[in-house]
Coordinates of C-alpha atoms in Angstrom, one line a residue:
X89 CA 15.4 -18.0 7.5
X90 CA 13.4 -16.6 4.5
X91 CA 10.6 -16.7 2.6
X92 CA 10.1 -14.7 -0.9
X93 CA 6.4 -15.4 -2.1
X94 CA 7.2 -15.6 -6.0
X95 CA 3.5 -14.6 -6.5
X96 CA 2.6 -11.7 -4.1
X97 CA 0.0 -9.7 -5.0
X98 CA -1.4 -5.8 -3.4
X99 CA -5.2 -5.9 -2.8
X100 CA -5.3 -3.2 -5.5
X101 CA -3.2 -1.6 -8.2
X102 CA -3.0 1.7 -5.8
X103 CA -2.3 2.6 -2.5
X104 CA -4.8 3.4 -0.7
X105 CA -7.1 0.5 -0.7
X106 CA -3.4 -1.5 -0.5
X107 CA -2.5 -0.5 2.9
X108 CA -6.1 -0.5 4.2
X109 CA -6.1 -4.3 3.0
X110 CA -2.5 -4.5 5.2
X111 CA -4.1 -3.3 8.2
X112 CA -7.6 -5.4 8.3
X113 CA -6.8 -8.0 6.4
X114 CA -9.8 -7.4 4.3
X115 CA -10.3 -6.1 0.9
X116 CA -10.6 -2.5 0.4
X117 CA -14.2 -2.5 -0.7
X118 CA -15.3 -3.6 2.5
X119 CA -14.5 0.0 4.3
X120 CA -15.5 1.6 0.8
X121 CA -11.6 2.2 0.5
X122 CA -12.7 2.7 -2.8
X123 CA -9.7 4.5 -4.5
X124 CA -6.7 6.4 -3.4
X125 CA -7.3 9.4 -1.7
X126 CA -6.2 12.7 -3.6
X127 CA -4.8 15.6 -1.6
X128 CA -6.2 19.0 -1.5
X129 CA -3.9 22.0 -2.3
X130 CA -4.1 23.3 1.4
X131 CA -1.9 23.3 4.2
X132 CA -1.7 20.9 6.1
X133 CA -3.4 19.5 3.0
X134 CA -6.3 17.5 4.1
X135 CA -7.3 14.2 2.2
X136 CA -9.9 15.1 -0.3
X137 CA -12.0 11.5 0.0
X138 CA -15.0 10.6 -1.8
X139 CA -18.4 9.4 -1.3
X140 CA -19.2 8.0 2.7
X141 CA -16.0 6.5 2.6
X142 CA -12.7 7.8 2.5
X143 CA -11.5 7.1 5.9
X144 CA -10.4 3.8 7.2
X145 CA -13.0 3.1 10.1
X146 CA -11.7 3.3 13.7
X147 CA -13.7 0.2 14.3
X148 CA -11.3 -1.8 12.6
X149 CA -9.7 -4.7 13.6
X150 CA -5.9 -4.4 12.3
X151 CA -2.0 -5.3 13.1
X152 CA -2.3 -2.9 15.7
X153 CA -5.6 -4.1 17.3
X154 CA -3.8 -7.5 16.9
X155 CA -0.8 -7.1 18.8
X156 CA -3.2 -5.0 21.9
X157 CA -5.2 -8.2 22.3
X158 CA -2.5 -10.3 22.4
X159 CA -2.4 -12.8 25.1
X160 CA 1.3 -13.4 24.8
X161 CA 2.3 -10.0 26.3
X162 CA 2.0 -6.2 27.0
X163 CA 2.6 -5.4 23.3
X164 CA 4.2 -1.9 22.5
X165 CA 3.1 -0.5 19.2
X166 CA 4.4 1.8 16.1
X167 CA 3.2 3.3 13.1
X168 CA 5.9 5.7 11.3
X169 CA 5.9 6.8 7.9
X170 CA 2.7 6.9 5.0
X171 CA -0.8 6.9 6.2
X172 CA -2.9 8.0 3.1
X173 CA -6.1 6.4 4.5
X174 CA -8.0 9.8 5.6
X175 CA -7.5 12.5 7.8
X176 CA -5.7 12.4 11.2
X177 CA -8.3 15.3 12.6
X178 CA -11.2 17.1 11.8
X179 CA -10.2 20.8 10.2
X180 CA -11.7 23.8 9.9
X181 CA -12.1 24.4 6.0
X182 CA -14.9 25.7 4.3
X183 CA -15.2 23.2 1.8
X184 CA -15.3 20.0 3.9
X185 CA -18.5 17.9 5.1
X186 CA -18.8 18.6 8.9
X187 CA -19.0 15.3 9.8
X188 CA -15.6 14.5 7.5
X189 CA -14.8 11.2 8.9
X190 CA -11.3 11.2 10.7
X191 CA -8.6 8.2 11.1
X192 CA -5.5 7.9 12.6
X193 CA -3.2 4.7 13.5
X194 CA -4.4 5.8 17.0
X195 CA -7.4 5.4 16.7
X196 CA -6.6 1.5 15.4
X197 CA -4.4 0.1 18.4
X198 CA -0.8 2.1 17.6
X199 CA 0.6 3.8 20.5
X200 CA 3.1 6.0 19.4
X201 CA 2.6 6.9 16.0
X202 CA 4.5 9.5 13.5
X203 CA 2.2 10.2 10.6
X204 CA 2.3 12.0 6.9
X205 CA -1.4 12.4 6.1
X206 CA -0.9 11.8 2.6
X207 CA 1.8 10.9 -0.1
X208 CA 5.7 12.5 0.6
X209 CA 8.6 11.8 -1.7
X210 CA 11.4 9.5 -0.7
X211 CA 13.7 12.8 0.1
X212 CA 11.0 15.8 0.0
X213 CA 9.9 15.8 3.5
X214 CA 12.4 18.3 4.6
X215 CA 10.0 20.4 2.2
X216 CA 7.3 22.4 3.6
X217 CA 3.9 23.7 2.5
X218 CA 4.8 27.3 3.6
X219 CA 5.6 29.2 0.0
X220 CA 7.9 32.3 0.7
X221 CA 9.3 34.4 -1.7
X222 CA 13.5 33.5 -2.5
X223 CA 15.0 36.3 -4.9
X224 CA 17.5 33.1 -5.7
X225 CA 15.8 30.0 -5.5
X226 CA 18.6 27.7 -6.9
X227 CA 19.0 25.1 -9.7
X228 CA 15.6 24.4 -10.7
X229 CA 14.7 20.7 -11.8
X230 CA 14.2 19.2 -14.8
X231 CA 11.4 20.2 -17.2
X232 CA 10.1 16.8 -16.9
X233 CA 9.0 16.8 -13.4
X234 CA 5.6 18.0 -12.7
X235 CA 4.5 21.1 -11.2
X236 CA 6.9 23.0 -8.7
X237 CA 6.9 25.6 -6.4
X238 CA 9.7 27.9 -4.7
X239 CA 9.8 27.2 -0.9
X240 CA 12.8 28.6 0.2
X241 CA 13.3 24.8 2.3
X242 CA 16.7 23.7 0.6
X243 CA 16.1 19.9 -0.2
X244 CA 17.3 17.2 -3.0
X245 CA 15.4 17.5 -6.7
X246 CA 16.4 15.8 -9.6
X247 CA 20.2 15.6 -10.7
X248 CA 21.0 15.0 -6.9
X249 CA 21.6 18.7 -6.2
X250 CA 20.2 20.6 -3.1
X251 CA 17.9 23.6 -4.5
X252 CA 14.9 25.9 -3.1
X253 CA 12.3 24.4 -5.8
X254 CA 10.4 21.6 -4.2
X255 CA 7.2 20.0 -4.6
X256 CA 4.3 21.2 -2.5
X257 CA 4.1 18.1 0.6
X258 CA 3.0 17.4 3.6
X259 CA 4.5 17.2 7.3
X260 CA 4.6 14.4 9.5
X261 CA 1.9 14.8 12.5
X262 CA 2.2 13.1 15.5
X263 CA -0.3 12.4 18.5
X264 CA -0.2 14.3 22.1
X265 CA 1.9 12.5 23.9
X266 CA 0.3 13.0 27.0
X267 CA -3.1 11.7 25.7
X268 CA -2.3 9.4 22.4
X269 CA -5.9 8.3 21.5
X270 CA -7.1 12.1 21.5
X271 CA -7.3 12.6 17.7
X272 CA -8.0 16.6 18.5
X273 CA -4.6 17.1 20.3
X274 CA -2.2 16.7 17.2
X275 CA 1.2 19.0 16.8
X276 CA 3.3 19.5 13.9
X277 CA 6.4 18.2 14.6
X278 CA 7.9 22.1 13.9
X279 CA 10.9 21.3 11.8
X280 CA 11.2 19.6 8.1
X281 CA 12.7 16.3 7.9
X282 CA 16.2 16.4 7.0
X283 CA 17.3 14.7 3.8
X284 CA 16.5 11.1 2.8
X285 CA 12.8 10.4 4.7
X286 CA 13.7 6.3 5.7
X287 CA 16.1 7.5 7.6
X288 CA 14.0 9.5 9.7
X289 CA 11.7 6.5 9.8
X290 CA 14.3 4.1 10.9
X291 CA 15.5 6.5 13.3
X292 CA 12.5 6.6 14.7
X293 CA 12.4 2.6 15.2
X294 CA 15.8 2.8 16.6
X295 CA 13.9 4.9 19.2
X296 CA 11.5 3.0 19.3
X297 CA 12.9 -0.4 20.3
X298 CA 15.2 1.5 23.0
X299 CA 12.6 3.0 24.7
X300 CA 10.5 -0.4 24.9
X301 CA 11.7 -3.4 23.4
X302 CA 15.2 -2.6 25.5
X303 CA 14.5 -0.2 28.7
X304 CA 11.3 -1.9 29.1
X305 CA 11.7 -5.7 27.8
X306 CA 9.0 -5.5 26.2
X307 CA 7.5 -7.4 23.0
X308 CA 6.7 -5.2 20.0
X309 CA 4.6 -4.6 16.7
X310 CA 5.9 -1.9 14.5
X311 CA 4.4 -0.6 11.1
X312 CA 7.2 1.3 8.9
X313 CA 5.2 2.7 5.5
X314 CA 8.3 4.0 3.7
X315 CA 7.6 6.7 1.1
X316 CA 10.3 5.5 -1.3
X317 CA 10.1 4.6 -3.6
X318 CA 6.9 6.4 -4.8
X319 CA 7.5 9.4 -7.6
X320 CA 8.7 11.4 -7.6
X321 CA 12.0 10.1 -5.9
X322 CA 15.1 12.4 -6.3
X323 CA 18.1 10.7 -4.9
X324 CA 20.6 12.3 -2.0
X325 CA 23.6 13.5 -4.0
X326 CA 25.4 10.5 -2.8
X327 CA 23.1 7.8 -4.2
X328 CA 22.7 9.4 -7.1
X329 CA 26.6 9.8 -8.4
X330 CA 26.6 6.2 -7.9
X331 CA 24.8 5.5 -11.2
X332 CA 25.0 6.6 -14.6
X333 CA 21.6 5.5 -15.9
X334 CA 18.8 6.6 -14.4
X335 CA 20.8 8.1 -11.4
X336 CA 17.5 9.1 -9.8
X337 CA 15.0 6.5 -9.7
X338 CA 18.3 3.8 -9.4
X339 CA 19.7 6.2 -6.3
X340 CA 16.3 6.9 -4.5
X341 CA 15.9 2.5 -4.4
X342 CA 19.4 2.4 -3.3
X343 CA 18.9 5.0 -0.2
X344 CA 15.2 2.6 0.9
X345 CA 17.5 -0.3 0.5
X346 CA 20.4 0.7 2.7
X347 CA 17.8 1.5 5.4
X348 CA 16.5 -1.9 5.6
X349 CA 19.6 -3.2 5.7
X350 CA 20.0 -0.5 8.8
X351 CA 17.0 -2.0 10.1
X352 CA 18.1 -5.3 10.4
X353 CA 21.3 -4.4 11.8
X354 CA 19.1 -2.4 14.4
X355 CA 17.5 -5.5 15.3
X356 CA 20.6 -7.6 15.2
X357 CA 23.3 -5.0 17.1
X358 CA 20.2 -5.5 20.1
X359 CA 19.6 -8.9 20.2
X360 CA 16.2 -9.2 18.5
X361 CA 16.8 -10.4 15.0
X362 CA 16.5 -13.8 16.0
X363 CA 12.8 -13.9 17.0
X364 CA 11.5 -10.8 15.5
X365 CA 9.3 -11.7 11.9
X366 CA 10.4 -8.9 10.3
X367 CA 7.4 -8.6 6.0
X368 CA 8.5 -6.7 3.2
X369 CA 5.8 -5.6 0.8
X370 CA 4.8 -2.5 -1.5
X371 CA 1.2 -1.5 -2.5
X372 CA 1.6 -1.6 -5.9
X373 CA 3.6 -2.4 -8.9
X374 CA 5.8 0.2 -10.3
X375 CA 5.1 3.5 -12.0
X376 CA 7.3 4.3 -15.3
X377 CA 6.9 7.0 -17.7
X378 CA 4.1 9.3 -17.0
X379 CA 5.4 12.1 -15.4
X380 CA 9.3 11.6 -15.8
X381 CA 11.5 10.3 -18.6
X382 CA 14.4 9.0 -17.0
X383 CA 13.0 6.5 -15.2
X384 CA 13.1 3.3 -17.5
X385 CA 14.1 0.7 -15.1
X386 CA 11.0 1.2 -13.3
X387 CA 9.0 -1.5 -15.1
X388 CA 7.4 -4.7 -14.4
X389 CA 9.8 -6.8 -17.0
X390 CA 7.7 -9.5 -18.6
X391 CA 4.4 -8.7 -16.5
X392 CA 1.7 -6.9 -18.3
X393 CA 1.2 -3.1 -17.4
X394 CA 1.9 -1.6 -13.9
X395 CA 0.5 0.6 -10.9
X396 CA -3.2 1.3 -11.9
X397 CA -3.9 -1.6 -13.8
X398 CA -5.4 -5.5 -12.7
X399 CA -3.1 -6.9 -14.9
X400 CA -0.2 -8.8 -13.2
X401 CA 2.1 -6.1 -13.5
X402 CA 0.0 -3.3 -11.5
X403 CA -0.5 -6.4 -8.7
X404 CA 2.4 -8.2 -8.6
X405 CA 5.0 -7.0 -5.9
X406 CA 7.4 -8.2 -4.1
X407 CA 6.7 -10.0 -0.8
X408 CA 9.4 -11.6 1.8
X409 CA 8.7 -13.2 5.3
X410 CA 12.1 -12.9 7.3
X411 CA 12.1 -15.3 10.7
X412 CA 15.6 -16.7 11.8
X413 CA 13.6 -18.9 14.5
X414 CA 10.9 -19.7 13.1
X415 CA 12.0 -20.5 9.7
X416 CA 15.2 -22.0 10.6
X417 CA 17.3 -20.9 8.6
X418 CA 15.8 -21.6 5.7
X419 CA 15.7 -19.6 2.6
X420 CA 12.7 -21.2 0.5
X421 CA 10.8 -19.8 -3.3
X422 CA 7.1 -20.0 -2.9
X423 CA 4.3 -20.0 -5.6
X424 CA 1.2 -20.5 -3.3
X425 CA -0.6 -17.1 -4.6
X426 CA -0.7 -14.8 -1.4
X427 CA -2.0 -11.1 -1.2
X428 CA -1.5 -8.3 1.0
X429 CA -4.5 -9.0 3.1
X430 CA -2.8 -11.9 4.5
X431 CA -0.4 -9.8 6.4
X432 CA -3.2 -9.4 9.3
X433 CA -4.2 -13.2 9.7
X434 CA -0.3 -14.0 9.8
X435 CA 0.1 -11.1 12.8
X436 CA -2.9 -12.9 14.4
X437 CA -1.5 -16.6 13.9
X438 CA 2.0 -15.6 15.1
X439 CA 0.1 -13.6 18.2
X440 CA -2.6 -16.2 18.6
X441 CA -5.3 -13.7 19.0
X442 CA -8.8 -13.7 17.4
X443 CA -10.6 -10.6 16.0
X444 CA -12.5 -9.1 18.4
X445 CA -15.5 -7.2 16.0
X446 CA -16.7 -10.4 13.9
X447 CA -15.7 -8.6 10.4
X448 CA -15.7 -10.4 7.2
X449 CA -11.6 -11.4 7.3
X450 CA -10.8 -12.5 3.6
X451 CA -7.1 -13.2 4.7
X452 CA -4.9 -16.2 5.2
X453 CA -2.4 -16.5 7.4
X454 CA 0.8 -17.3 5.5
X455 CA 2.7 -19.4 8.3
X456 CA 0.9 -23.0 6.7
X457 CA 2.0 -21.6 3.2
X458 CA 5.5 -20.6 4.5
X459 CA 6.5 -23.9 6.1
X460 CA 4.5 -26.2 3.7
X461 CA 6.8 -28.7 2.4
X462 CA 5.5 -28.0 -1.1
X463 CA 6.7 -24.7 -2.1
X464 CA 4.1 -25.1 -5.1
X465 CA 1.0 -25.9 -3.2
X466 CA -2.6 -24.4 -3.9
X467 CA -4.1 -21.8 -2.4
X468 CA -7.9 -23.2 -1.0
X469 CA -9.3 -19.3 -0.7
X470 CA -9.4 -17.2 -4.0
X471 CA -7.6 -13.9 -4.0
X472 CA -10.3 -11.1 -5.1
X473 CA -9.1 -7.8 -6.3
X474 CA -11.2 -4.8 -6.9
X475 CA -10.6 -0.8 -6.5
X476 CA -12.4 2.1 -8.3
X477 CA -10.0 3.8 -11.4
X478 CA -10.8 7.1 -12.0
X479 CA -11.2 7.4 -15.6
X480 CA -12.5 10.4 -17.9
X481 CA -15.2 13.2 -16.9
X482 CA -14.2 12.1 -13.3
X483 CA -16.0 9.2 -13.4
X484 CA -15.0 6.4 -11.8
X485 CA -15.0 2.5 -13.7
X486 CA -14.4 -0.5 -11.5
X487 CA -11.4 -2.8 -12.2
X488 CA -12.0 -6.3 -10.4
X489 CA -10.0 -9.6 -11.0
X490 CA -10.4 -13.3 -9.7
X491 CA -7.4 -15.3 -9.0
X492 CA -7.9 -18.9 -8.3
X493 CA -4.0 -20.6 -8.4
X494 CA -3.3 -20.7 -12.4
X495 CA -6.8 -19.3 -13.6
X496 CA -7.0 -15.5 -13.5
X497 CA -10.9 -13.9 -14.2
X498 CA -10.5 -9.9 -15.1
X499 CA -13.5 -7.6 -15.1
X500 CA -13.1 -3.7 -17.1
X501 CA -8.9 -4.3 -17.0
X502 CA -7.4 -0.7 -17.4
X503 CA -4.2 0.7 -18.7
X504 CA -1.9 1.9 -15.5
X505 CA 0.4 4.7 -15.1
X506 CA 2.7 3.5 -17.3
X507 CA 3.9 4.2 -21.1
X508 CA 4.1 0.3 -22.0
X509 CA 1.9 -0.8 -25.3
X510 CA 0.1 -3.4 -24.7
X511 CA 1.0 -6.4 -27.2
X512 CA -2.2 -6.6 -28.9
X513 CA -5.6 -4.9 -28.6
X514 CA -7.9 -4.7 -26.1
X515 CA -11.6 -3.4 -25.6
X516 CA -11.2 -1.5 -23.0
X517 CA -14.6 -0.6 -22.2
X518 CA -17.4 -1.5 -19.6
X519 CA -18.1 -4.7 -19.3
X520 CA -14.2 -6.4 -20.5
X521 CA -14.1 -9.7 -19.5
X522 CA -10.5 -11.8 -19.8
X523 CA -10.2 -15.5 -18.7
X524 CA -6.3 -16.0 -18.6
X525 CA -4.0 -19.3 -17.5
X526 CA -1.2 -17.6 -15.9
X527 CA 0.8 -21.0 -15.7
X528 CA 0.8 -20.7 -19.5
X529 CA 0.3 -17.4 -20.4
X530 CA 2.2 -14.8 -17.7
X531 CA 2.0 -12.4 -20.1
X532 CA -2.2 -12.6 -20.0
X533 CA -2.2 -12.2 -23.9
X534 CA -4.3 -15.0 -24.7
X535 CA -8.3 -14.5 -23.7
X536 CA -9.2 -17.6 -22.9
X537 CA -13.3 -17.4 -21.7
X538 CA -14.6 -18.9 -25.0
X539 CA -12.0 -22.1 -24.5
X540 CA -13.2 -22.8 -20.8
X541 CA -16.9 -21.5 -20.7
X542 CA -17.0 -23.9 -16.9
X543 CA -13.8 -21.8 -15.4
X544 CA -14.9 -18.8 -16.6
X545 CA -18.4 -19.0 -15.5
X546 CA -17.0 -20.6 -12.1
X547 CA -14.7 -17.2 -11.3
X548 CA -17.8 -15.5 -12.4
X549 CA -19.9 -16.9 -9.6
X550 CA -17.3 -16.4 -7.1
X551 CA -17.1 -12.5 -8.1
X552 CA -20.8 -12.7 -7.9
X553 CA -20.9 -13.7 -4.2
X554 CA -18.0 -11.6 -3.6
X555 CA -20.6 -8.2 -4.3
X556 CA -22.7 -9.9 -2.3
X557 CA -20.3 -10.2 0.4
X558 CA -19.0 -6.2 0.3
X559 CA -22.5 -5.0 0.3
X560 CA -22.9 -7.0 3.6
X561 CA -19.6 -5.5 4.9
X562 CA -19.9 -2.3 4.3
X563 CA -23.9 -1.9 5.5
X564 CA -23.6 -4.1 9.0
X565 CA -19.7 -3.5 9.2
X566 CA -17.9 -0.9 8.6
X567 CA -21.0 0.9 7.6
X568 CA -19.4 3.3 4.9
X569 CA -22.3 2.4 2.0
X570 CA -22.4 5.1 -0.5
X571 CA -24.7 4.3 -2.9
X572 CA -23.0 6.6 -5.7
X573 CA -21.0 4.5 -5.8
X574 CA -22.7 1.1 -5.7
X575 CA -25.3 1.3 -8.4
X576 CA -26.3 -2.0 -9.9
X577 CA -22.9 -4.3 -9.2
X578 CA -24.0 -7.0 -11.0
X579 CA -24.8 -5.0 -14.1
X580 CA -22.0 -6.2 -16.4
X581 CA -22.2 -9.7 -15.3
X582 CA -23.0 -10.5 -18.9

């Protein structure tokens, strides 16, 4: 059985503050996950992050927290693939605070974990951060793709050839095994990732459920954060001759996709399918133009804008519950409005656990949505949106949206990483304010805050409690306040 939620939405039109939202089932302002965190040039390149965030506290309760606490069993954990929410260990580099605050997923209740620090491509792993001089480099890539340097590592670029040019990335990390919450005892792997990255990730889930779910009978939580099918995504030769359009972007979807079908067969070929609840998600909606030409089908269709924006198309992703047993074979549509911070209360419901550190949870779980008769029914919580877009100067505005079922409150609404026009003018400026019905107007081309002053002011004293709320989190609970970046919230309440 199956669920696709036909309105799931990330906590933020980034990554970042996305999976942070995943893990705690809180929005990202709460930990000051404020933005997502750019990587330095050095290797291992450490995560460059701003202000007192820029590290998801260790404090947090998360999935993995979840499934320790669990009364229903001796729960075996996993976190493979993306981190991108601050670094696994303190470093020794000159230009980093001293007290650099550190995070790993085993710090946050993962066992075993296999880590990138920041963002990888779908099939650039097998690429390392150590330059070398090559007298013949190879086929170098397209002029379109952004900057490139020689590293003598032979893996895929664009036009699903095998070259020496690669983009500069990082390597997985993994914790001492002997000692897996010591965040000082970390080892690079010693070998580049061969190839297409989810299948290294899946591998290691294979492993995974062998060693414990198998050998040991033991239940399990596992975290895959696939790279694919962030950009840039150069397809393995033999996804990419399978398309004539857009043989990249098309290819590199192809290659995640056969992996999850790999995972499911995983789970099937050992007899866990049936009982294993088993989320699909991304952090963001797509990215098209930009830095590449060639990747048209990358868009959002009818939504407006994409990754970076508060518009439907930068939030809007796709979202799929899969549960034999528990959904009984059922495949069902939903339109309840759900977010990525209900992933945690679901993992909580399901493991009928309770937080243990009293945070602010903004989360539903989605097992009452999933099984409601009414595959249209309301949502009682509003879904609140909000992450820091860096902007010219690098300055920083604040894009923050309201969604309350069919009514949808935008606050400073940005243009994301995308080359779509929008189809008339906005003001985009400090202080934007939108009102749209998105049961009438998907498109959100129609401002409607002079039509319906009582909704508009309504969603405006929900985001008003909301800053209210974060400055409460983030000074008594996660306790990450930086007041650079917190002057006068309520300044453009207008």
């Amino acid at each position: 059985g199956s669920v696709y939620f036909h309105r799931f939405y990330a906590a933020a039109g980034i990554c970042s503050p996305t999976r942070s939202s995943i893990l705690t089932g809180r929005t990202n302002e709460r930990d000051c996950m404020h933005t997502a965190l750019p990587c330095c040039s050095e290797d291992p390149a450490p995560t460059c992050a701003m202000g007192a965030g820029g590290a998801l506290p260790t404090d947090s309760f998360t999935t993995g927290t979840a499934a320790k606490n669990s009364p229903l069993g001796n729960y075996a954990t996993l976190y493979v693939g993306k981190w991108h929410l601050g670094d696994l260990w303190n470093k020794n580099i000159p230009h980093m605070h001293p007290t650099w605050p550190v995070s790993n997923p085993g710090l946050v209740g993962f066992d075993k974990w296999i880590a990138t620090q920041a963002e990888a491509s779908n099939s650039m792993s097998n690429c390392g951060c150590f330059p070398v001089n090559h007298t013949n480099p190879g086929p170098k890539p397209p002029s379109g793709y952004p900057t490139i340097t020689p590293h003598g590592d032979r893996c895929v670029v664009g036009g699903g050839v095998f070259s020496d040019w690669c983009y500069p990335c990082t390597d997985y990390y993994y914790a001492n095994q002997t000692d897996l919450r010591n965040v000082t005892a970390l080892a690079d792997i010693g070998v580049k990732i061969p190839g297409d990255d989810s299948v290294f990730i899946v591998n290691t889930f294979e492993a995974f459920l062998d060693e414990f779910a198998v050998d040991q009978s033991r239940p399990f939580l596992a975290q895959l954060a696939l790279h694919g099918i962030h950009e840039p995504h150069p397809a393995m030769p033999e996804f990419y001759d399978m398309y004539d359009k857009d043989p990249d972007y098309l290819g590199a979807l192809t290659q995640m996709d056969t992996q999850i079908g790999r995972l499911l067969q995983a789970l099937e070929a050992r007899g866990l399918a049936d009982n294993t609840v088993v989320f699909f998600t991304s952090d963001n909606g797509p990215h098209q133009g930009d830095e590449r030409t060639d990747i048209a089908y990358s868009t959002a269709h009818s939504l407006r804008q994409c990754k970076g924006s508060v518009f439907e198309g930068g939030l809007r992703v796709p979202g799929i519950m899969h549960w034999p047993q528990g959904l009984k074979g059922r495949y069902r549509n939903v339109t309840t409005p759900v977010a990525s911070y209900d992933l945690l209360p679901t993992v909580m419901d399901l493991l009928r656990v309770k937080s243990n550190n009293n945070w602010t949870i903004d989360g539903t779980s989605l097992l009452d949505i999933a099984t409601n008769p009414d595959p249209n029914a309301k949502r009682e919580r509003p879904l609140i949106f909000n992450w820091d877009q860096p902007v010219a100067n690098k300055q920083f505005l604040r894009q923050e949206a309201v969604i309350d079922n069919e009514w949808k409150l935008l606050k400073n609404p940005q243009v994301g990483q995308c080359d779509q026009q929008d189809g008339f003018a906005f003001n985009y400026t400090m202080g934007s304010m939108f009102l749209f019905n998105l049961n009438d107007d998907i498109h959100e081309t129609t401002d409607l805050k002079h039509s319906y002053p009582a909704q508009y002011q309504r969603l405006m004293n929900i985001l008003h409690e909301f800053h209210l709320s974060i400055n409460q989190s983030q000074q008594h609970e996660a306790k990450c306040t930086d007041l650079n970046w917190f002057v006068d919230l309520d300044r453009w309440m207008g």
